[in-house]
PDB file of N, CA and C in Angstrom:
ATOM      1  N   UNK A   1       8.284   2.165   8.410  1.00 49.00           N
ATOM      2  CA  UNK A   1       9.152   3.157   7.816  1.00 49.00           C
ATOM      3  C   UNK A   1       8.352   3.979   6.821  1.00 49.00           C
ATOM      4  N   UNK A   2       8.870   5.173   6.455  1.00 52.00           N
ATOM      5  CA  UNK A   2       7.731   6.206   6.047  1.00 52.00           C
ATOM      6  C   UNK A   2       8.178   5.667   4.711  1.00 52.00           C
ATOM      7  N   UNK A   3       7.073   5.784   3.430  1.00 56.00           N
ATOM      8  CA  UNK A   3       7.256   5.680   2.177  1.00 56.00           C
ATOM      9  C   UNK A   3       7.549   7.069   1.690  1.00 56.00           C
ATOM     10  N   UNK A   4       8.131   6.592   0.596  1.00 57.00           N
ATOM     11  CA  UNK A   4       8.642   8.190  -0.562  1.00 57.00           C
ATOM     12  C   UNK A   4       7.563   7.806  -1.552  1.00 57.00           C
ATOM     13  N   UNK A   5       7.450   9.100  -2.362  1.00 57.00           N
ATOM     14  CA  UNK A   5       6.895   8.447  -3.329  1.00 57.00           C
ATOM     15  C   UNK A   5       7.136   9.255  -4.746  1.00 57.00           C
ATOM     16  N   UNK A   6       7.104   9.063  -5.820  1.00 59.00           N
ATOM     17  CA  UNK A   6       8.067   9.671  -6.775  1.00 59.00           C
ATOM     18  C   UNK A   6       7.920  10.950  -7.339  1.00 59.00           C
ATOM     19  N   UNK A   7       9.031  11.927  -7.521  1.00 60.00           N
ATOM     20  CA  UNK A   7       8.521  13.206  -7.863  1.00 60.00           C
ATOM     21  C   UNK A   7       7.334  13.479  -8.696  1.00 60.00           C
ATOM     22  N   UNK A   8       6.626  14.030  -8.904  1.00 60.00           N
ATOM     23  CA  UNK A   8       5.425  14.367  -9.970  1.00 60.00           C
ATOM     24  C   UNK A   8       5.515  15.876 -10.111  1.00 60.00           C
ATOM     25  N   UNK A   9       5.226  16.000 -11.327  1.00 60.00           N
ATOM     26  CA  UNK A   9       4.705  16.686 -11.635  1.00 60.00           C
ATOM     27  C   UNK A   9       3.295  17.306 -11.704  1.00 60.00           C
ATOM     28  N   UNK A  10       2.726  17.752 -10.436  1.00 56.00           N
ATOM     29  CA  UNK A  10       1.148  18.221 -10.002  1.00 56.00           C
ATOM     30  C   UNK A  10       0.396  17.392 -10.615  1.00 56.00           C
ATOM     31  N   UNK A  11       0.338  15.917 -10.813  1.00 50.00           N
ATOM     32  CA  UNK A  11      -0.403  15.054 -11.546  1.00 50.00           C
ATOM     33  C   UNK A  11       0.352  14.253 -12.759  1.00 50.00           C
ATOM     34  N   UNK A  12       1.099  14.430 -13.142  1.00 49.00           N
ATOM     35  CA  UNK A  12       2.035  13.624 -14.030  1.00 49.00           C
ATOM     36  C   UNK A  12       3.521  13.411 -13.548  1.00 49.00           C
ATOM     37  N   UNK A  13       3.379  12.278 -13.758  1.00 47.00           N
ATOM     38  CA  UNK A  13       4.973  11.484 -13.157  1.00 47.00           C
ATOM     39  C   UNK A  13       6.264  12.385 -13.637  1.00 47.00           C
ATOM     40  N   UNK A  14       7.060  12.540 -12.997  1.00 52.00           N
ATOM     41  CA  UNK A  14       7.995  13.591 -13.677  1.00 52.00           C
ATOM     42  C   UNK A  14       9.791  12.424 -13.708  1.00 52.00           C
ATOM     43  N   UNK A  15       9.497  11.076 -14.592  1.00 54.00           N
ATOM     44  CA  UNK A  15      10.724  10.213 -14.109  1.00 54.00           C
ATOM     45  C   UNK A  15       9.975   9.055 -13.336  1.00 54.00           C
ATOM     46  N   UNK A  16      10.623   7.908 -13.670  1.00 54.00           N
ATOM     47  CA  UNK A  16      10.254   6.484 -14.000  1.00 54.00           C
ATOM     48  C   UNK A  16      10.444   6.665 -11.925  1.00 54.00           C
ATOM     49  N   UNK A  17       9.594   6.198 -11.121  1.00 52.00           N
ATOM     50  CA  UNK A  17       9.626   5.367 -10.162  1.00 52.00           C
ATOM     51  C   UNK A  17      11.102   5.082  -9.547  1.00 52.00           C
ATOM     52  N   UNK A  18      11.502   3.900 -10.805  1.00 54.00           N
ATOM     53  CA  UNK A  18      12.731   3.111 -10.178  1.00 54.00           C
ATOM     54  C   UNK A  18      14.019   4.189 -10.307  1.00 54.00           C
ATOM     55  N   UNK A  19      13.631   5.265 -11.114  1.00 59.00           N
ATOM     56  CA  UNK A  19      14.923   6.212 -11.356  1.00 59.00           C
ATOM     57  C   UNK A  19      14.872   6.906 -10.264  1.00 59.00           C
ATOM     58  N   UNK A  20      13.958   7.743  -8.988  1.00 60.00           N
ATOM     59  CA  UNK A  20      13.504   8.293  -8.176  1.00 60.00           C
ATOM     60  C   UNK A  20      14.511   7.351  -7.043  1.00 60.00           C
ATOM     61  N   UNK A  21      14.041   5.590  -6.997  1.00 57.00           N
ATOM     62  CA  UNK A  21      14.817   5.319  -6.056  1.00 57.00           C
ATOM     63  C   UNK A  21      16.136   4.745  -6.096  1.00 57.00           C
ATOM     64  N   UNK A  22      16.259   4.619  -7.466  1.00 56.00           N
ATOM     65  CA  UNK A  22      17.681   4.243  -7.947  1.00 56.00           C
ATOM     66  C   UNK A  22      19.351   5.975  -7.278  1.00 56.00           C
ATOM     67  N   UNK A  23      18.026   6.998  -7.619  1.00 58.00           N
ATOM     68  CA  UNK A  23      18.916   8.386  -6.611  1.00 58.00           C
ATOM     69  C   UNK A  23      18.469   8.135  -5.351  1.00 58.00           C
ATOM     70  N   UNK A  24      17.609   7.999  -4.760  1.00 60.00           N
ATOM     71  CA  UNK A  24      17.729   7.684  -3.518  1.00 60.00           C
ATOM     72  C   UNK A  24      18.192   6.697  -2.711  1.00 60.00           C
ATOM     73  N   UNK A  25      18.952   5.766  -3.287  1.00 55.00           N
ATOM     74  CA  UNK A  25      19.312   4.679  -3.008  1.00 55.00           C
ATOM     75  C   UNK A  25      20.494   4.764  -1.781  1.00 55.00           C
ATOM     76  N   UNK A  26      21.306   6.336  -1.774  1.00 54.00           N
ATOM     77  CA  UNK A  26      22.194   6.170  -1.151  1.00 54.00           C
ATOM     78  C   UNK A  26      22.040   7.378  -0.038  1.00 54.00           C
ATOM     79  N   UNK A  27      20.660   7.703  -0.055  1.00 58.00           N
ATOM     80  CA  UNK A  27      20.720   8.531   1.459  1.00 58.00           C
ATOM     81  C   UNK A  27      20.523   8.005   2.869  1.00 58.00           C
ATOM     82  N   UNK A  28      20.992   8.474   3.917  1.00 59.00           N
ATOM     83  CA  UNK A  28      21.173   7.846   4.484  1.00 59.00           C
ATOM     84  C   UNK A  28      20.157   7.469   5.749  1.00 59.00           C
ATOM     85  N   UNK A  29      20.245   6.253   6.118  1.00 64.00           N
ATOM     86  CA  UNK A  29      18.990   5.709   7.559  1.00 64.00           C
ATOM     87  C   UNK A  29      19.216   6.756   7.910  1.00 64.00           C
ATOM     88  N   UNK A  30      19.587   7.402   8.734  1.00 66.00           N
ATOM     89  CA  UNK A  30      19.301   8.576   9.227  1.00 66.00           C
ATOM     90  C   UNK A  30      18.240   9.757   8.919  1.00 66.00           C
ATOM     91  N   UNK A  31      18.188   9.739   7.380  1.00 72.00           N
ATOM     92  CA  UNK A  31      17.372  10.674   6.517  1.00 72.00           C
ATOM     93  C   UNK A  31      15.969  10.651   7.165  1.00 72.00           C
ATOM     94  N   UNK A  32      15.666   9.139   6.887  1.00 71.00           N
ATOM     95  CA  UNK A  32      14.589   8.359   7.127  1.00 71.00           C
ATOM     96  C   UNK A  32      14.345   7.908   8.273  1.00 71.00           C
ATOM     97  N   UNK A  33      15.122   8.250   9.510  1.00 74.00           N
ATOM     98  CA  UNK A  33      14.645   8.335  10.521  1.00 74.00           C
ATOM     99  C   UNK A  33      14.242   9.547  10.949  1.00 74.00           C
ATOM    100  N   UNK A  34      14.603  10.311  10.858  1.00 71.00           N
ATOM    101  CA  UNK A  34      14.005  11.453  10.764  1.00 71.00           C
ATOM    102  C   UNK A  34      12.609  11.385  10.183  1.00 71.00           C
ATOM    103  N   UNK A  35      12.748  11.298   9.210  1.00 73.00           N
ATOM    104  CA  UNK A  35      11.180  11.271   8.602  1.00 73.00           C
ATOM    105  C   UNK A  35      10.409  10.195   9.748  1.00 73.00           C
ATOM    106  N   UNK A  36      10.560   8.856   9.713  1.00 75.00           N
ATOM    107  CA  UNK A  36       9.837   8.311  10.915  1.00 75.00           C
ATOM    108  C   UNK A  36       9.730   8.747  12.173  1.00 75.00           C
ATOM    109  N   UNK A  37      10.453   9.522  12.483  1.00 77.00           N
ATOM    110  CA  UNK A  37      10.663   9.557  13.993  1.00 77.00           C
ATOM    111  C   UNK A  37       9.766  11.406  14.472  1.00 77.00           C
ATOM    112  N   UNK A  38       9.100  11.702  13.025  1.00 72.00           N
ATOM    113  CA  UNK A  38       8.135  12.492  12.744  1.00 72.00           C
ATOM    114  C   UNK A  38       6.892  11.991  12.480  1.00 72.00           C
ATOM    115  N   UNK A  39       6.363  10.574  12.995  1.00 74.00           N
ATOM    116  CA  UNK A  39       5.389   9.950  12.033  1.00 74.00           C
ATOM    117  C   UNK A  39       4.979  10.005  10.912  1.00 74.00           C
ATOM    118  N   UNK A  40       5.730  10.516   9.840  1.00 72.00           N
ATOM    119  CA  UNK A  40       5.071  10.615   8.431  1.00 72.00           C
ATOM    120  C   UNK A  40       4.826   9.323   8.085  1.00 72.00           C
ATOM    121  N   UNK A  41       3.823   8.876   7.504  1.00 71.00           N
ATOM    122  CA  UNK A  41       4.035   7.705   6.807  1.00 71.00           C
ATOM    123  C   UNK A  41       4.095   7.209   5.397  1.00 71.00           C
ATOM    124  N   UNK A  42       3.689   8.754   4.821  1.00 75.00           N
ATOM    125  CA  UNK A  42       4.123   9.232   3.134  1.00 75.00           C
ATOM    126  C   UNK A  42       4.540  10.167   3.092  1.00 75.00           C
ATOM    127  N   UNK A  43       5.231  10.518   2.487  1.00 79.00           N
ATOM    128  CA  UNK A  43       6.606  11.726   1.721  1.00 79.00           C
ATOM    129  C   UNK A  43       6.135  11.975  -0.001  1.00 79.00           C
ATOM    130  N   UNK A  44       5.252  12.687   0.138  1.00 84.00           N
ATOM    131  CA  UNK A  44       4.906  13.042  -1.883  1.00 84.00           C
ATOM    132  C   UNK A  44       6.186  13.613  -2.006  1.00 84.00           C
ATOM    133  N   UNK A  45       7.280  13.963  -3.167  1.00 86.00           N
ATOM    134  CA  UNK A  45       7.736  14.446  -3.733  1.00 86.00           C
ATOM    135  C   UNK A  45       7.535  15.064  -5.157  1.00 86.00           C
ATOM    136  N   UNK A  46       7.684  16.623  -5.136  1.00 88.00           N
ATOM    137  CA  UNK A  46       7.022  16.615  -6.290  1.00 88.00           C
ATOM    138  C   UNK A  46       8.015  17.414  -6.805  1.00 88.00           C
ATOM    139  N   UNK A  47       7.995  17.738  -8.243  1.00 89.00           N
ATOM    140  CA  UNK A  47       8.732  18.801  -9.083  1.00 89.00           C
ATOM    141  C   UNK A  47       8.406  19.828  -9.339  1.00 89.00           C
ATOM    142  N   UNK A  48       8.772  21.250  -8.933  1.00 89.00           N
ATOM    143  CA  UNK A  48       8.495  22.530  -9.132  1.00 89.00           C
ATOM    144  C   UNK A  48       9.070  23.001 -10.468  1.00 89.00           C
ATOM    145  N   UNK A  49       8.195  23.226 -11.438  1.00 89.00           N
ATOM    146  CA  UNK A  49       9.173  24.020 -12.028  1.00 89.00           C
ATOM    147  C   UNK A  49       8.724  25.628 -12.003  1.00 89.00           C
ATOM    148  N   UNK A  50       8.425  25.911 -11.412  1.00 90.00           N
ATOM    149  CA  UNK A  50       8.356  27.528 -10.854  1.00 90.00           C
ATOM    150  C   UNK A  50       8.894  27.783 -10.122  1.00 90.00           C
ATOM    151  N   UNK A  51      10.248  26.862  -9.558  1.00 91.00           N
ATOM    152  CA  UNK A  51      11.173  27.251  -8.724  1.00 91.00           C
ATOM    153  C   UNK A  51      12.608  27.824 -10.128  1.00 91.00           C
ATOM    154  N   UNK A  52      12.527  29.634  -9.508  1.00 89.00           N
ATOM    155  CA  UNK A  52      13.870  29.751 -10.130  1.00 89.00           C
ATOM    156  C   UNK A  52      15.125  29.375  -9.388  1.00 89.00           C
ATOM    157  N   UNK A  53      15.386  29.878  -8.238  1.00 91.00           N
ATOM    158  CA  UNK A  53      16.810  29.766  -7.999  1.00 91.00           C
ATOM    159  C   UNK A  53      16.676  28.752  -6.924  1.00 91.00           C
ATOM    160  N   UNK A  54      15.322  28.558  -6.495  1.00 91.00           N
ATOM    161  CA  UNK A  54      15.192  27.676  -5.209  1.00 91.00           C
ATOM    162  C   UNK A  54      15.473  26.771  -4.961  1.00 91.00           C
ATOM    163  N   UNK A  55      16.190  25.630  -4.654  1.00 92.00           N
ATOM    164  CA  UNK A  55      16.336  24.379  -4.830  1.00 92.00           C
ATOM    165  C   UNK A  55      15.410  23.437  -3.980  1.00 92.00           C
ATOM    166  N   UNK A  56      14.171  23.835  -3.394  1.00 93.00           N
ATOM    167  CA  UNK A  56      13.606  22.955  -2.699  1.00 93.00           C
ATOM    168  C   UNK A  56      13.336  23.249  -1.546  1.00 93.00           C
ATOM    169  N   UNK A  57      11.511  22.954  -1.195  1.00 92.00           N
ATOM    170  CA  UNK A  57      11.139  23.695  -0.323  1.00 92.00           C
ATOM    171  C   UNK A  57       9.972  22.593   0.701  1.00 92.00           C
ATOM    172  N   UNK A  58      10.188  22.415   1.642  1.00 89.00           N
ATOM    173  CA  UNK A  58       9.405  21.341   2.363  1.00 89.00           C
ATOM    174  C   UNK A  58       7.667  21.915   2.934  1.00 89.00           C
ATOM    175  N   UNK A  59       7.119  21.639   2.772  1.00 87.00           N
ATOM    176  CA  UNK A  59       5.334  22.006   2.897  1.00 87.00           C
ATOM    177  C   UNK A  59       4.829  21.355   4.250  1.00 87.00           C
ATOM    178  N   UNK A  60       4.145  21.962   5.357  1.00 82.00           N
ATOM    179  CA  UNK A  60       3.665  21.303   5.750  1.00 82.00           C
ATOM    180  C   UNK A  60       2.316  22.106   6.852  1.00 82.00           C
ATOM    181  N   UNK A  61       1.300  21.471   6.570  1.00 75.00           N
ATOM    182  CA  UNK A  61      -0.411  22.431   6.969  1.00 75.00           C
ATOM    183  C   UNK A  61      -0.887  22.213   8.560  1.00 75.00           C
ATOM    184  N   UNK A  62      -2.168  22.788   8.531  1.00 78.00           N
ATOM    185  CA  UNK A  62      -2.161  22.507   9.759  1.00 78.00           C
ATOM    186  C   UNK A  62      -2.962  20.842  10.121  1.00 78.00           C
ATOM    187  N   UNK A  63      -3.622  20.391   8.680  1.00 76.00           N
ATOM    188  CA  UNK A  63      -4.268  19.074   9.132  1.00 76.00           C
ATOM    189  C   UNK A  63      -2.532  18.498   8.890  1.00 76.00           C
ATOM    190  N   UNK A  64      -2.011  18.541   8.938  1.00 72.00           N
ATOM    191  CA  UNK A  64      -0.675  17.586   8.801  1.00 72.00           C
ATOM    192  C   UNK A  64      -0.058  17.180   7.275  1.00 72.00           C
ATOM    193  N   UNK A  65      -0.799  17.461   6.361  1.00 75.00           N
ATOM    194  CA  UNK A  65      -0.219  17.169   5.517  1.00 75.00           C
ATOM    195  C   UNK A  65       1.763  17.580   5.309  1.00 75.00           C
ATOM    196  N   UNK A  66       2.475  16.765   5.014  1.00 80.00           N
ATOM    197  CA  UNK A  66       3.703  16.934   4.512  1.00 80.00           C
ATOM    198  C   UNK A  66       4.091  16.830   3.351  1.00 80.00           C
ATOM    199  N   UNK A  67       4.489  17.596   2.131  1.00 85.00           N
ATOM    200  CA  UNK A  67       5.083  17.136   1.055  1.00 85.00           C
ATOM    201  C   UNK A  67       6.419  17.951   0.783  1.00 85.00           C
ATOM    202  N   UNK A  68       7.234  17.737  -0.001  1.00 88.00           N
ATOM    203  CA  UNK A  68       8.671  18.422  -0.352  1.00 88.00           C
ATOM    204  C   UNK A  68       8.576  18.521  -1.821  1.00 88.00           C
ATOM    205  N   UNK A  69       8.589  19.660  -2.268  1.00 90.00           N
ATOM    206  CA  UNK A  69       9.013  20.231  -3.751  1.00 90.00           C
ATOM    207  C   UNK A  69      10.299  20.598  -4.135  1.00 90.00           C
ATOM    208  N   UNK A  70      10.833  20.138  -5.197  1.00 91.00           N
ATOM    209  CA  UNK A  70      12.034  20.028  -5.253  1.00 91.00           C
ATOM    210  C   UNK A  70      12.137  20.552  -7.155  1.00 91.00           C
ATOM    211  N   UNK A  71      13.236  21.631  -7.294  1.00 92.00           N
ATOM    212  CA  UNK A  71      13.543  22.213  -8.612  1.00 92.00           C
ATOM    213  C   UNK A  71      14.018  21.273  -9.605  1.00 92.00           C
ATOM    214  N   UNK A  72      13.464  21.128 -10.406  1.00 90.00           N
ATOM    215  CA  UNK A  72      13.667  20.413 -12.018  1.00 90.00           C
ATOM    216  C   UNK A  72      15.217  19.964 -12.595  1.00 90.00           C
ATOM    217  N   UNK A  73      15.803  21.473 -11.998  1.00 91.00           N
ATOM    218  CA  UNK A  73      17.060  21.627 -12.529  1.00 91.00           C
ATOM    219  C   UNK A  73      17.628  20.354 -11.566  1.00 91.00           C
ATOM    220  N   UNK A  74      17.744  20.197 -10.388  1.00 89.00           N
ATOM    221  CA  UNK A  74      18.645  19.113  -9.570  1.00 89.00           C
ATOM    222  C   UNK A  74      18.842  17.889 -10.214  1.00 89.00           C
ATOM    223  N   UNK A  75      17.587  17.247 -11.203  1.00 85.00           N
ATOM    224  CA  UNK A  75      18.037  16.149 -12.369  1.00 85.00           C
ATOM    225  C   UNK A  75      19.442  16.367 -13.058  1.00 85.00           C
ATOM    226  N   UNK A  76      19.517  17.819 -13.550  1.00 88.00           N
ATOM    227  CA  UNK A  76      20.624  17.552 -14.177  1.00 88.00           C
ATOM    228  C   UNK A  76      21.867  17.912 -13.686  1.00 88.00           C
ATOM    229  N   UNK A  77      22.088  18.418 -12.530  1.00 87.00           N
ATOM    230  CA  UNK A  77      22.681  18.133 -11.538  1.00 87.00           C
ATOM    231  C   UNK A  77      23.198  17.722 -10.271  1.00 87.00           C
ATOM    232  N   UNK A  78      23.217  16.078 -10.705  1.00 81.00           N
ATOM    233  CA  UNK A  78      23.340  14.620 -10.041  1.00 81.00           C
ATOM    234  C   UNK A  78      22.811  14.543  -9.397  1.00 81.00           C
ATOM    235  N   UNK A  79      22.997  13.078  -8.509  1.00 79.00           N
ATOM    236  CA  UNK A  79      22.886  12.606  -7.557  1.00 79.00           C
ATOM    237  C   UNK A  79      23.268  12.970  -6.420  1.00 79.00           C
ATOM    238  N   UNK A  80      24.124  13.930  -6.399  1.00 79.00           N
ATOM    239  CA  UNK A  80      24.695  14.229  -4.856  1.00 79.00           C
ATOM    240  C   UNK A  80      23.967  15.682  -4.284  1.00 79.00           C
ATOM    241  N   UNK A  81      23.847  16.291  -5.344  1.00 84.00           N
ATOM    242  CA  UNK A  81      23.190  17.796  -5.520  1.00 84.00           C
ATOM    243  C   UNK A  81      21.457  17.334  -5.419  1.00 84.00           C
ATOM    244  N   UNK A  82      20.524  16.215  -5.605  1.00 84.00           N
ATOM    245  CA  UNK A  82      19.540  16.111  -5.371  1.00 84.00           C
ATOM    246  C   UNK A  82      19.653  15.308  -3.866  1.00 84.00           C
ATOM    247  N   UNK A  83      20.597  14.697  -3.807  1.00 80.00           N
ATOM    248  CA  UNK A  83      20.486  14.202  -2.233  1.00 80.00           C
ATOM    249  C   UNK A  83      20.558  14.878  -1.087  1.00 80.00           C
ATOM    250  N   UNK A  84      21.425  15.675  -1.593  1.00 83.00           N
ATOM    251  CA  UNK A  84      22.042  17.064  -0.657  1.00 83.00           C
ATOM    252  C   UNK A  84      20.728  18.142  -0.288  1.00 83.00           C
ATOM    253  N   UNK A  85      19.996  18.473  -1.224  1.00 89.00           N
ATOM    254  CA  UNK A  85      18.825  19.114  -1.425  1.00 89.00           C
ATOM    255  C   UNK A  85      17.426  18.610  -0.306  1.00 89.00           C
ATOM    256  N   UNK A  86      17.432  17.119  -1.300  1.00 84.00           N
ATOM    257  CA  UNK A  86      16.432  16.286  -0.284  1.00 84.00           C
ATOM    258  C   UNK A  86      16.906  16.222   1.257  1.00 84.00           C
ATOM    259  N   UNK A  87      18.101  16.121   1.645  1.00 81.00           N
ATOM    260  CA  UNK A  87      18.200  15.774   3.284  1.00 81.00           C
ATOM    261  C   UNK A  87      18.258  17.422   3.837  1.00 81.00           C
ATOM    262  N   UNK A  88      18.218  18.666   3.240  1.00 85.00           N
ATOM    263  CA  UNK A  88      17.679  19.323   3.790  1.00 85.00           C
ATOM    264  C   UNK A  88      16.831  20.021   3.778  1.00 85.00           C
ATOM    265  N   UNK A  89      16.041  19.228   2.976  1.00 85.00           N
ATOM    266  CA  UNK A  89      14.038  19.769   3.367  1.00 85.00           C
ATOM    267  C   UNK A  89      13.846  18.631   4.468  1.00 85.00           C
ATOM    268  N   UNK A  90      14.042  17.496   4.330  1.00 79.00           N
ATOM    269  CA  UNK A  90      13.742  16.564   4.951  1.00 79.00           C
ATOM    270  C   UNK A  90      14.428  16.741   6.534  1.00 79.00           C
ATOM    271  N   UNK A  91      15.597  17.457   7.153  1.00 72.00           N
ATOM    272  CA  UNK A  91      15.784  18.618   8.107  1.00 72.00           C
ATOM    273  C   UNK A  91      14.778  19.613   8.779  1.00 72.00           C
TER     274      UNK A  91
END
């Protein structure tokens, strides 16, 4: 199963690990099959904050790299609004 791994900030942690999967706790197998069923086998997540209105934007090159950037602001609006976000970059 593909790993996540916790938002950062371009080199600094942006939020404790367990808080990253404590919100992700309730998306769904499906999410993550998707992601597997793409072979990823890491998912960086990182924090944009040069996103103004954007809520999140999925990356991906031609050696394969994949990562998903996701706006600052979605912390402070919940859990459902960052889940909602994440399952559609992860789309």
């Amino acid at each position: 199963m593909a790993r996540l791994t916790a938002p950062r900030n371009r080199g600094k942690l942006a939020g404790t690990v367990l808080d990253f999967i404590a919100t992700l706790d309730d998306i769904s197998d499906r999410a993550l099959d998707l992601i597997d069923a793409a072979g990823v086998a890491e998912l960086p997540v990182y924090w944009n904050s040069r996103f103004g209105t954007t809520g999140g934007r999925c990356f991906y090159n031609v050696n394969g790299a994949l990562y998903i950037d996701l706006n600052p602001t979605l912390r402070d609006e919940g859990p459902e609004a960052l889940r909602n976000t994440f399952l559609h970059e992860v789309a």
